[in-house]
mmCIF file of C-alpha atoms in Angstrom:
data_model
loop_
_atom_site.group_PDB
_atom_site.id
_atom_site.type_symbol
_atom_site.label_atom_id
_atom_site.label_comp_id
_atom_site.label_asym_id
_atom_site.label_seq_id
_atom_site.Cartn_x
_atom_site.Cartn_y
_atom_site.Cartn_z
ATOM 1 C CA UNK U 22 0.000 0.000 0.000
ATOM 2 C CA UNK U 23 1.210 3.819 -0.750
ATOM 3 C CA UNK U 24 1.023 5.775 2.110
ATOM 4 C CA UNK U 25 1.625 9.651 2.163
ATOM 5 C CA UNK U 26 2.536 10.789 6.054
ATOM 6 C CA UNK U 27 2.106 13.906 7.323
ATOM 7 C CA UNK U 28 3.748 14.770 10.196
ATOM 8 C CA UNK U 29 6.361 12.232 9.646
ATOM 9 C CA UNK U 30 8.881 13.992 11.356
ATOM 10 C CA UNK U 31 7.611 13.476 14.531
ATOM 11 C CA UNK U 32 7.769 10.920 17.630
ATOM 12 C CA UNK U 33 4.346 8.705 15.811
ATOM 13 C CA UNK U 34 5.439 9.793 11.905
ATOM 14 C CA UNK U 35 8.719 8.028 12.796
ATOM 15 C CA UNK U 36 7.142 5.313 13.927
ATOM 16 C CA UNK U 37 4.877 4.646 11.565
ATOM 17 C CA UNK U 38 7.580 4.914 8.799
ATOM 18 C CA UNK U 39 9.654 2.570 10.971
ATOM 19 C CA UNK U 40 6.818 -0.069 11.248
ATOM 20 C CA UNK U 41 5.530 0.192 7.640
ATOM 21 C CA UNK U 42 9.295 -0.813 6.804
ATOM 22 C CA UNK U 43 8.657 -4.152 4.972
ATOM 23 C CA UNK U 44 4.836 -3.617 4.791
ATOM 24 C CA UNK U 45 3.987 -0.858 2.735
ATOM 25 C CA UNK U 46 5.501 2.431 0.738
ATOM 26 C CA UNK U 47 5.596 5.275 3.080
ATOM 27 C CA UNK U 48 6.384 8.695 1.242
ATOM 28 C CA UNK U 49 6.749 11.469 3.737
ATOM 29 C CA UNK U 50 7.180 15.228 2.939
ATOM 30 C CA UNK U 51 8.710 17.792 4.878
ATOM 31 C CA UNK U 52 6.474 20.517 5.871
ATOM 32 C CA UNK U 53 7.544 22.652 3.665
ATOM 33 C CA UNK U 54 6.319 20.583 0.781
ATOM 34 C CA UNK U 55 2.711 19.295 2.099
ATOM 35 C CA UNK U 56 1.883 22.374 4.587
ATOM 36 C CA UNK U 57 -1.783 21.121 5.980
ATOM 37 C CA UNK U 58 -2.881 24.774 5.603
ATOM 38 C CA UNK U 59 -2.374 25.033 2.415
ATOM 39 C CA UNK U 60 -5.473 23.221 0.498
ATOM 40 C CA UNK U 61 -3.910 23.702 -3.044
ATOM 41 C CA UNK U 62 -0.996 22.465 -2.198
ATOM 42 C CA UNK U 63 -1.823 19.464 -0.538
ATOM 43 C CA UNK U 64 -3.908 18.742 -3.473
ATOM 44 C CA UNK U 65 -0.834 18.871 -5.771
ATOM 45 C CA UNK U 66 1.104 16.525 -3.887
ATOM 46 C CA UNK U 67 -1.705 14.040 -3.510
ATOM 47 C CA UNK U 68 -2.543 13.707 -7.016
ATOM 48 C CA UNK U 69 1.307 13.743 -7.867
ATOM 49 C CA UNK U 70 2.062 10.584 -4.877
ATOM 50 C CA UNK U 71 -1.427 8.979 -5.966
ATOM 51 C CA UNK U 72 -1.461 7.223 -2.204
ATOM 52 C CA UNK U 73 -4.088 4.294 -0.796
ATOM 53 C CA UNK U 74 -4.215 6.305 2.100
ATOM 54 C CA UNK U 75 -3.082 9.413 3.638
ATOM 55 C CA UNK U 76 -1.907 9.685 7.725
ATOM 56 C CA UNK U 77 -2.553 13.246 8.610
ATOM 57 C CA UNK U 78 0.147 13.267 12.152
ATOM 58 C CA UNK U 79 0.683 17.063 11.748
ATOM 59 C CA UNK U 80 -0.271 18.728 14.831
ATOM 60 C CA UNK U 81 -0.127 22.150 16.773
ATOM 61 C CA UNK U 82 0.431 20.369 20.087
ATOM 62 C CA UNK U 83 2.250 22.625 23.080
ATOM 63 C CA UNK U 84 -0.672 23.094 24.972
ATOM 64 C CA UNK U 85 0.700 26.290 26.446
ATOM 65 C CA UNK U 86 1.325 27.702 23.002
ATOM 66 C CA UNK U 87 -2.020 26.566 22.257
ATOM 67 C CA UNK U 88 -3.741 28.784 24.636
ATOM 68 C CA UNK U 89 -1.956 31.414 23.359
ATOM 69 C CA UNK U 90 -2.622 31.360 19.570
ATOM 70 C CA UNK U 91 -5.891 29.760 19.030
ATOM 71 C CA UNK U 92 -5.510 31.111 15.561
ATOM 72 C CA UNK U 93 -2.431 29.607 14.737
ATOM 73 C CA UNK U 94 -3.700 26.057 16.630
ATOM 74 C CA UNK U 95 -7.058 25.818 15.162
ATOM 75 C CA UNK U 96 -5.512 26.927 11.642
ATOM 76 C CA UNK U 97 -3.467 23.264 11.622
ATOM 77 C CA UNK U 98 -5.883 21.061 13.909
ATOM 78 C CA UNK U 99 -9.013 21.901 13.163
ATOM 79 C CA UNK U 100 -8.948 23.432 9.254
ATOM 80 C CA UNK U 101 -5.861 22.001 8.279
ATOM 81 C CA UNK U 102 -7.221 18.134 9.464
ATOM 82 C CA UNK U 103 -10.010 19.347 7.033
ATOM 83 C CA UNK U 104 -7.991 19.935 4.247
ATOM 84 C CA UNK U 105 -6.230 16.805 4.480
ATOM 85 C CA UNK U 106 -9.644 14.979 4.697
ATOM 86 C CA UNK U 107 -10.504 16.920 1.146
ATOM 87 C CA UNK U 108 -7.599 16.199 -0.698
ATOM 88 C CA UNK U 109 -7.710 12.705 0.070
ATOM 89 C CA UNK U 110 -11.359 12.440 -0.700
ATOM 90 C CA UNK U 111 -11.027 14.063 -4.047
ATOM 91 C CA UNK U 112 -7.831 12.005 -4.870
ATOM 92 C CA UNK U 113 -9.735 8.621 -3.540
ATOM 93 C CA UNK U 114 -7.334 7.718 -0.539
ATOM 94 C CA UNK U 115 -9.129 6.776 2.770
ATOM 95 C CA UNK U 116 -8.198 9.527 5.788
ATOM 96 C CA UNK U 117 -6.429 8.829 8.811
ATOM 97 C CA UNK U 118 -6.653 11.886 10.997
ATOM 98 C CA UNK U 119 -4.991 11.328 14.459
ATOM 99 C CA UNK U 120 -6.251 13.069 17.267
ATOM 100 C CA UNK U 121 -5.675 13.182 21.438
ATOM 101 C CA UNK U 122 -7.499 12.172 24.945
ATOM 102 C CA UNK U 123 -7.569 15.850 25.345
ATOM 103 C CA UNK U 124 -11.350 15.918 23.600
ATOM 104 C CA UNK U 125 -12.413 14.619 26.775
ATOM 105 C CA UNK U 126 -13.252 16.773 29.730
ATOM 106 C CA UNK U 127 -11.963 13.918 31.924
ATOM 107 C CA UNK U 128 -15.258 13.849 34.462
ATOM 108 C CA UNK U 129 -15.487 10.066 34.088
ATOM 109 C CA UNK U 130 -13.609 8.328 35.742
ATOM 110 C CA UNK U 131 -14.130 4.962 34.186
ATOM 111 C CA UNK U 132 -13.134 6.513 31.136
ATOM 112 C CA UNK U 133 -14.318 7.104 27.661
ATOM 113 C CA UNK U 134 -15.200 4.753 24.308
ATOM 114 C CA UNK U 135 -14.801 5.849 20.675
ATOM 115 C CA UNK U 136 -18.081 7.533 20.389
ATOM 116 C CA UNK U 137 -18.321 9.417 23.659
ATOM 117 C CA UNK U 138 -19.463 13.024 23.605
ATOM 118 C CA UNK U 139 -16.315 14.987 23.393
ATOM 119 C CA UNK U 140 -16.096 18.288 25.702
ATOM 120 C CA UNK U 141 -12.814 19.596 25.674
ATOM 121 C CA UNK U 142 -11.587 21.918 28.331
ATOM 122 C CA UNK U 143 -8.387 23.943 26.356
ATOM 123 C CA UNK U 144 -7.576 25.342 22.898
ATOM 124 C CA UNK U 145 -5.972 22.220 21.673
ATOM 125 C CA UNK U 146 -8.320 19.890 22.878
ATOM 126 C CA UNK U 147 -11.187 21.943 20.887
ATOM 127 C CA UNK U 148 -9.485 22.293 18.073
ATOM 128 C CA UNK U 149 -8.897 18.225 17.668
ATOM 129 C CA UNK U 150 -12.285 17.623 18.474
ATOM 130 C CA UNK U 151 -12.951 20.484 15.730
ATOM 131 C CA UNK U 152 -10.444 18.284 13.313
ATOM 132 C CA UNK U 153 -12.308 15.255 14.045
ATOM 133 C CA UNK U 154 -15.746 16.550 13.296
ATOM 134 C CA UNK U 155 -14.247 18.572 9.681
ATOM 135 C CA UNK U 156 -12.320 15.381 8.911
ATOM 136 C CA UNK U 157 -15.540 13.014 9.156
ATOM 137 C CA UNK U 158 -17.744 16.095 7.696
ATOM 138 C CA UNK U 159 -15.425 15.777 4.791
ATOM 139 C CA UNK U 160 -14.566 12.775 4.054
ATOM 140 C CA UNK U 161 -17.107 9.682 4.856
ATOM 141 C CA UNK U 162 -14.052 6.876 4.344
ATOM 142 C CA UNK U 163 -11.953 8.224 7.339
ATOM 143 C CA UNK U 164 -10.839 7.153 10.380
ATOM 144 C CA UNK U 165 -9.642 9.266 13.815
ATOM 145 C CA UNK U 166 -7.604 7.344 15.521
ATOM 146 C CA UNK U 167 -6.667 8.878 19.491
ATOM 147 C CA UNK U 168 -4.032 8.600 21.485
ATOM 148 C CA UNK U 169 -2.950 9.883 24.663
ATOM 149 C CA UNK U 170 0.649 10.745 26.500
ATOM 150 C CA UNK U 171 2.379 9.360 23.998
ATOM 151 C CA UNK U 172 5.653 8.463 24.184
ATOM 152 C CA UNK U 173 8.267 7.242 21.393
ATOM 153 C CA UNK U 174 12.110 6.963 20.653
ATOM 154 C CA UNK U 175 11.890 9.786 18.212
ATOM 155 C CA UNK U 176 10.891 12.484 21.193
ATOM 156 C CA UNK U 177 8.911 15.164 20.051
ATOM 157 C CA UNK U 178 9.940 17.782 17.893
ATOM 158 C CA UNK U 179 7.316 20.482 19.407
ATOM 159 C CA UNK U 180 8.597 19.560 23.259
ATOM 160 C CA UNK U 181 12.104 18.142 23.269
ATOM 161 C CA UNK U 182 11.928 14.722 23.899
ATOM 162 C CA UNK U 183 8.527 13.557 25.491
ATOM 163 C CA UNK U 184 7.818 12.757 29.687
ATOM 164 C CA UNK U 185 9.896 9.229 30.142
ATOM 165 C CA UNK U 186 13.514 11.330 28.657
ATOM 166 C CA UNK U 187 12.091 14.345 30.935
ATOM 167 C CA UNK U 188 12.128 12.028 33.602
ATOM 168 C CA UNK U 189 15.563 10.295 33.176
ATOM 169 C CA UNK U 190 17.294 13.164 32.414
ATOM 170 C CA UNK U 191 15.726 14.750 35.838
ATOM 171 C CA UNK U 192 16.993 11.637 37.489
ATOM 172 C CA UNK U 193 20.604 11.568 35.747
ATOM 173 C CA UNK U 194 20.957 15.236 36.812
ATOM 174 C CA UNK U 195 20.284 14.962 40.565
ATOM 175 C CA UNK U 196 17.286 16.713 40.801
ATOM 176 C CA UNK U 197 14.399 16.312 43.160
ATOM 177 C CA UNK U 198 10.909 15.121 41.056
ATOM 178 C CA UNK U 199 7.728 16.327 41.947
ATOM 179 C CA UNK U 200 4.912 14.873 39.371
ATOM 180 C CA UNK U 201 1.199 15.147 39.180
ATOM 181 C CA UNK U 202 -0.419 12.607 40.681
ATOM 182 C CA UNK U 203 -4.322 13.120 40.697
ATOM 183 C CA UNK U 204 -4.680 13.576 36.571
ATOM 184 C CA UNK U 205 -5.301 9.485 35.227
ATOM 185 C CA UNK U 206 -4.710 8.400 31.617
ATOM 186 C CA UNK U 207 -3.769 5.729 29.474
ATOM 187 C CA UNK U 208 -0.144 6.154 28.131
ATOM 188 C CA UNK U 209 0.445 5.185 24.226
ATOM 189 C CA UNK U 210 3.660 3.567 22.688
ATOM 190 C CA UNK U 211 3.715 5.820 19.326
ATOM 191 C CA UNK U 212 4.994 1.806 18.425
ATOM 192 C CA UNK U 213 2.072 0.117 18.998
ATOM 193 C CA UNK U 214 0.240 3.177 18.136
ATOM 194 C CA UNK U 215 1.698 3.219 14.635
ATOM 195 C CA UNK U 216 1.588 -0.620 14.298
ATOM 196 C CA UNK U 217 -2.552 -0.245 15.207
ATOM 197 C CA UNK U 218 -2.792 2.653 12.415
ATOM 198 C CA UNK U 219 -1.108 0.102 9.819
ATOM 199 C CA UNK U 220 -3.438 -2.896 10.790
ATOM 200 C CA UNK U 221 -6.650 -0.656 10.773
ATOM 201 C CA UNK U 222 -5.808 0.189 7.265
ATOM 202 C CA UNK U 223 -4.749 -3.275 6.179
ATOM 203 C CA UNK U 224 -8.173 -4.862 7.660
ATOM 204 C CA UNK U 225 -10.100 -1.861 6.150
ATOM 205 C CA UNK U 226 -11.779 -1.588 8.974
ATOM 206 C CA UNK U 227 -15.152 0.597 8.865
ATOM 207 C CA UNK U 228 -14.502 4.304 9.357
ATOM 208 C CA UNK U 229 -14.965 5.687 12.502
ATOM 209 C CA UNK U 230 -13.054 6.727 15.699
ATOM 210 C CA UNK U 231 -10.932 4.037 16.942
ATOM 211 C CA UNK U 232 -9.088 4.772 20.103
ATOM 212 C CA UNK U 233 -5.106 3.610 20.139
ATOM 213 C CA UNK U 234 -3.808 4.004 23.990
ATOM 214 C CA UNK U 235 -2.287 0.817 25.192
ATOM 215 C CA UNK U 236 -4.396 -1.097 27.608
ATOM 216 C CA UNK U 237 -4.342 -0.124 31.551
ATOM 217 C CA UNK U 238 -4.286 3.654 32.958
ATOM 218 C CA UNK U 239 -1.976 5.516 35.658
ATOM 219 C CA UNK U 240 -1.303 8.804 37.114
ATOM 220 C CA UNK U 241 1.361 10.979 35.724
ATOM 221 C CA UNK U 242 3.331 9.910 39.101
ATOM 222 C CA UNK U 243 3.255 6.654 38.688
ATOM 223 C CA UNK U 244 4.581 6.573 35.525
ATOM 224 C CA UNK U 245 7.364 8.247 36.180
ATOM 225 C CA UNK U 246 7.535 5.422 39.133
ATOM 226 C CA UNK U 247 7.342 2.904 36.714
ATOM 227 C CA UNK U 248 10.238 4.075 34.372
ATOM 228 C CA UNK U 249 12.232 4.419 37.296
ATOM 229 C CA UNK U 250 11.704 1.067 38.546
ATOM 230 C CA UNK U 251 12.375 -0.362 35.140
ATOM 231 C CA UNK U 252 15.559 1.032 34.646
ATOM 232 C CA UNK U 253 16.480 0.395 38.419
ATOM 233 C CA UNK U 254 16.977 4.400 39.262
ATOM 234 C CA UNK U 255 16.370 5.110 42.784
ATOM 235 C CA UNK U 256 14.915 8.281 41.950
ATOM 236 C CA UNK U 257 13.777 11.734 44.506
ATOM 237 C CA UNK U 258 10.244 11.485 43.091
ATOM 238 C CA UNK U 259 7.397 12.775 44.745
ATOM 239 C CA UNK U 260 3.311 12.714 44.152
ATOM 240 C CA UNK U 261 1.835 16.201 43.840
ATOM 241 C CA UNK U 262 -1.434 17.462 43.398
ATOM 242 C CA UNK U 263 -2.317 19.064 39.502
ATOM 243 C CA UNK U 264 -3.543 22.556 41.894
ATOM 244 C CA UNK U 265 -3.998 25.431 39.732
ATOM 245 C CA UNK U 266 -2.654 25.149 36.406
ATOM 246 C CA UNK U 267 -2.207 27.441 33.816
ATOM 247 C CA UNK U 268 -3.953 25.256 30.581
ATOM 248 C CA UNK U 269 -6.729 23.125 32.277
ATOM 249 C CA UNK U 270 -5.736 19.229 31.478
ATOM 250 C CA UNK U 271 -8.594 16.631 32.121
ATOM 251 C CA UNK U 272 -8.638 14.838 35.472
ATOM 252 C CA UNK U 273 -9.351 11.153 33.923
ATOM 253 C CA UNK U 274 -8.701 11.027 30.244
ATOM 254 C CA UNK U 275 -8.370 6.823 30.171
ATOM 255 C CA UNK U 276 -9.264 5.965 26.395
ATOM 256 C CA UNK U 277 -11.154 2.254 26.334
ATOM 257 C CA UNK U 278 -10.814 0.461 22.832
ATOM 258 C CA UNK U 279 -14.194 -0.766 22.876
ATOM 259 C CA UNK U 280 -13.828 -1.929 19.199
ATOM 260 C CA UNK U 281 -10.761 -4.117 18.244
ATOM 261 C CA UNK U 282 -12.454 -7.357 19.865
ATOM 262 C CA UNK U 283 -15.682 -6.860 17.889
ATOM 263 C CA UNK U 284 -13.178 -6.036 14.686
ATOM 264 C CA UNK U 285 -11.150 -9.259 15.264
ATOM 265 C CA UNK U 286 -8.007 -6.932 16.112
ATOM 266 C CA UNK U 287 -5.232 -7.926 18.555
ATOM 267 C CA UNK U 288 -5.796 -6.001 21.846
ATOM 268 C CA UNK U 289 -3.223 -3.808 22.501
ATOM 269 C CA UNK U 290 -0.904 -4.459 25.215
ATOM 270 C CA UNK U 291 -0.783 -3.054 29.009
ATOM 271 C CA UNK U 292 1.272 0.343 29.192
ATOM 272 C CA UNK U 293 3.783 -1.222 31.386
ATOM 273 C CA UNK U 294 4.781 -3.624 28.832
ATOM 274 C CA UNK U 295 5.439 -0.892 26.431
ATOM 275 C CA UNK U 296 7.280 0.992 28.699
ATOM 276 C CA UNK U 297 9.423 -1.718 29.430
ATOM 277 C CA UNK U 298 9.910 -1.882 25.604
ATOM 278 C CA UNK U 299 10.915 1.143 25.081
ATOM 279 C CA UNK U 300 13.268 1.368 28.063
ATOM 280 C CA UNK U 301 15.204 -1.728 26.724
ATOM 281 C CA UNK U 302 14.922 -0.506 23.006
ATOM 282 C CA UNK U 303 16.011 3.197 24.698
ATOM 283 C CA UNK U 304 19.661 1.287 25.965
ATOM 284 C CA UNK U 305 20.522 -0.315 22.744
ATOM 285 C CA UNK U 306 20.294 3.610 21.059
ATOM 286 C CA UNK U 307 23.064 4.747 23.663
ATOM 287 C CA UNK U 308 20.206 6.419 25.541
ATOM 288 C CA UNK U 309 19.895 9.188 23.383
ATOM 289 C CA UNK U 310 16.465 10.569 21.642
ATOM 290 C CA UNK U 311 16.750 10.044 18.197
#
């Protein structure tokens, strides 16, 4: 299959290139050659790649910077995820638009299926749950496929590195940790994130939302705890209340994959498993962040 990647740059973009190796043509521009803004544009290099699908994982994603140009957020997330939808509509490639937990307001505790009501509480969360309804508005073959805290070897472009390297390097340096413990959510291996993107597009499954967390949920805290315990650091970590914070974040935010059973779709595997994945694949790269 010819996939064109958007945001391939990025903790999941490398990943899914990675995990397509073997399985499928991945061709991924640089932003300055498919800019998601830019309708025309996008159009051009569509109909010039002629893909099976397009993976839309550009994103406006700093929540801080967020909040503080809703133009600039909304202008990627919201009409940009629409303009990807488009293109690939008129060109006939299905839509994968990938979006975030953050949709949620993160009042239920038990957590929330594919086709929960979103209610987002900041800038970025509305403008994904914008993106998802423009995508699906625009294109009826697409899929929105969610993640949340993800986490990947690549690190994230938008804010060096991503919370596990945060954590080690805290750890490595001496300092005392402090980490949120009362905000829940279900952390996602951009791996097994990419690998469930792949398989939903090989199985053609229905379009829809699918959600792509790994299975379990923690606090922020005790995720950090985890990684620590993995690697065998005997870390100065702390549990801390969220308090007042500057972007609202949603308390619970646990995303339940209420459809890969039904679909016939391997389950995907507990958080801590992942972790420990990516801690021992983390070693054999010299500990560095690609």
């Amino acid at each position: 299959m010819r996939i064109l990647l958007l945001g391939g740059s990025g903790q999941l973009g490398t990943d899914v290139r990675g995990v397509a190796v073997g399985r499928h043509e991945v061709i991924a521009p640089r932003h300055e050659e498919a800019d998601v803004t830019d309708l025309v544009g996008l159009e051009r290099v569509i109909q010039r790649v002629r893909p099976k699908a397009v993976i839309n994982a550009a994103a406006f994603h700093k929540v801080e910077l967020c909040e503080a140009d809703p133009s600039a957020t909304f202008g990627v997330n919201a009409v940009g995820a629409g303009n990807v939808a488009r293109a690939a509509r008129t060109s006939g490639a299905r839509c994968v638009f990938v979006s975030t937990d953050y949709v949620f307001d993160g009042e239920r505790q038990e957590g929330y299926a594919e086709d929960d009501q979103p209610h987002p509480l900041n800038v970025y969360g509305a403008s994904k749950a914008a993106g998802e309804q423009l995508v699906a508005a625009a294109h009826p073959d697409s899929l929105v496929v969610r993640g949340s805290g993800l986490f990947g070897h690549a690190g994230s472009s938008g804010k060096g590195g991503n919370f596990v390297e945060t954590m080690l390097a805290k750890a490595a340096a001496g300092e005392a940790v402090s980490v949120v413990d009362d905000q829940i959510f279900a952390p996602s291996s951009t791996r097994d994130m990419a690998d469930r993107i792949l398989t939903l597009l090989e199985r053609e499954v229905p379009p829809g939302i699918y959600h792509a967390a790994n299975s379990g949920s923690c606090s922020w805290y005790r995720f950090a705890l985890a990684t620590f315990e993995i690697e065998g650091i005997d870390a100065d970590l702390t549990p801390k209340p969220a308090g007042e914070q500057v972007v609202r974040r949603p308390r619970w935010s646990i995303l339940l994959d209420t459809k890969a059973e039904r679909l016939g779709l391997p389950r995907s595997r507990p958080w801590r498993d992942a972790l420990e994945w990516y801690l021992e694949r983390r070693g054999r790269r010299g500990g560095a962040v690609a």
